[in-house]
Each structure stands twice: as structure tokens, then as C-alpha cells.
Coordinates of C-alpha atoms in Angstrom, one line a residue:
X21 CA 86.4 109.2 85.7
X22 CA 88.0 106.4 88.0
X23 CA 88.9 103.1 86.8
X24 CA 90.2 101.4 90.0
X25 CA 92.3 102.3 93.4
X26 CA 95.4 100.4 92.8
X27 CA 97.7 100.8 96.3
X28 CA 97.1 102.9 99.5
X29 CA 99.9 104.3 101.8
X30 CA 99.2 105.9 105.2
X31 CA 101.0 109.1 106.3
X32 CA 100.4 109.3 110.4
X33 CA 96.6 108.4 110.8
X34 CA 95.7 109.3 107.5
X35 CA 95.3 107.3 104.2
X36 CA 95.9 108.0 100.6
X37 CA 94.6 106.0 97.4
X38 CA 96.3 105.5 94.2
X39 CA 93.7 106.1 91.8
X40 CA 94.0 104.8 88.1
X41 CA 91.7 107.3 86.0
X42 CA 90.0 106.4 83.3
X43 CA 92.9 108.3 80.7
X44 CA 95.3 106.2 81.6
X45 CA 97.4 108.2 84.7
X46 CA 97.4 107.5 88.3
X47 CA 97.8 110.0 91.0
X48 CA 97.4 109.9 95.2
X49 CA 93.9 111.3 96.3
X50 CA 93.3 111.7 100.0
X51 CA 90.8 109.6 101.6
X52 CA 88.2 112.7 101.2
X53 CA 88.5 112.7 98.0
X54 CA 87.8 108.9 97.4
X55 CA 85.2 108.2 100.2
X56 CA 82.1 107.9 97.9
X57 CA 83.6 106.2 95.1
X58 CA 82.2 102.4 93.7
X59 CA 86.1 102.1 93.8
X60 CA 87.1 102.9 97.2
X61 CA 84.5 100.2 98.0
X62 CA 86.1 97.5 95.5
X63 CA 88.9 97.7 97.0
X64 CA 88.3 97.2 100.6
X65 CA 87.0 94.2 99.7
X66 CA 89.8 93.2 97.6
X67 CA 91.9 93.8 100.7
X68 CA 89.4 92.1 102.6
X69 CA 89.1 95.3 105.0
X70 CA 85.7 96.1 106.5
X71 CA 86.4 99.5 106.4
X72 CA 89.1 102.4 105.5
X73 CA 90.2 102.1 109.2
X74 CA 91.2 98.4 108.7
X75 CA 93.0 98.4 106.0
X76 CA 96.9 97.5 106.6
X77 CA 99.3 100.2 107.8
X78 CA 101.8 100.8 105.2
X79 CA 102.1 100.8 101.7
X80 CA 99.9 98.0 100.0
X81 CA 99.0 97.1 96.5
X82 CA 96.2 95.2 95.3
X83 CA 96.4 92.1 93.0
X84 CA 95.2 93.1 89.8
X85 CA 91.6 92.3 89.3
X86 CA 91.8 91.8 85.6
X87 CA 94.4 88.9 85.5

């Protein structure tokens, strides 16, 4: 299970997510793999993007939610 999407990085005109599972690891999922996760949408807000399209070209990190 996911725990949060951490950072995002775009590569051309795609985007991929850093996704923090549940276990404890992290790994880069493509945006089709993240698209209908609670998460995805928790973090667009966090970035204060309306959608995956808006979100900042380049690597970005969120702040962390739990500090």
C-alpha cells in the first residue's frame, strides 16, 4: 500500500512520482501507475497544482506533511 508521493521529476512531457509505500521503501512509479491514488491527489494539493499537468517542471519535493 502507499503512504504518500514525496517528490515528482518530469522526463520530456512525462511525469514520475516518488512513492513512499507503506514498508518503508520508496521507488519512481509513472504517472499511470499513480493516477487513481488518494495520494496522487494529496499531493497536488500540497503543491497547490490543479492538476498533474500543472505541477512544476523539474524535480520538486513536497514539505513533509507530518512535521
Amino acid at each position: 500500500l502507499v503512504d504518500e508521493i514525496t517528490a515528482h521529476h518530469w522526463v520530456g512531457n512525462t511525469v514520475d512520482f516518488l512513492v513512499k509505500w507503506n514498508l518503508g521503501n520508496s521507488t519512481w512509479e509513472p504517472h499511470a501507475h499513480c493516477k487513481e491514488l488518494e495520494a496522487l491527489d494529496n499531493y497536488l494539493e500540497l503543491q497547490g497544482a490543479p492538476s498533474v499537468q500543472r505541477l512544476p517542471k523539474g524535480s520538486q519535493r513536497t514539505r513533509n506533511v507530518r512535521d
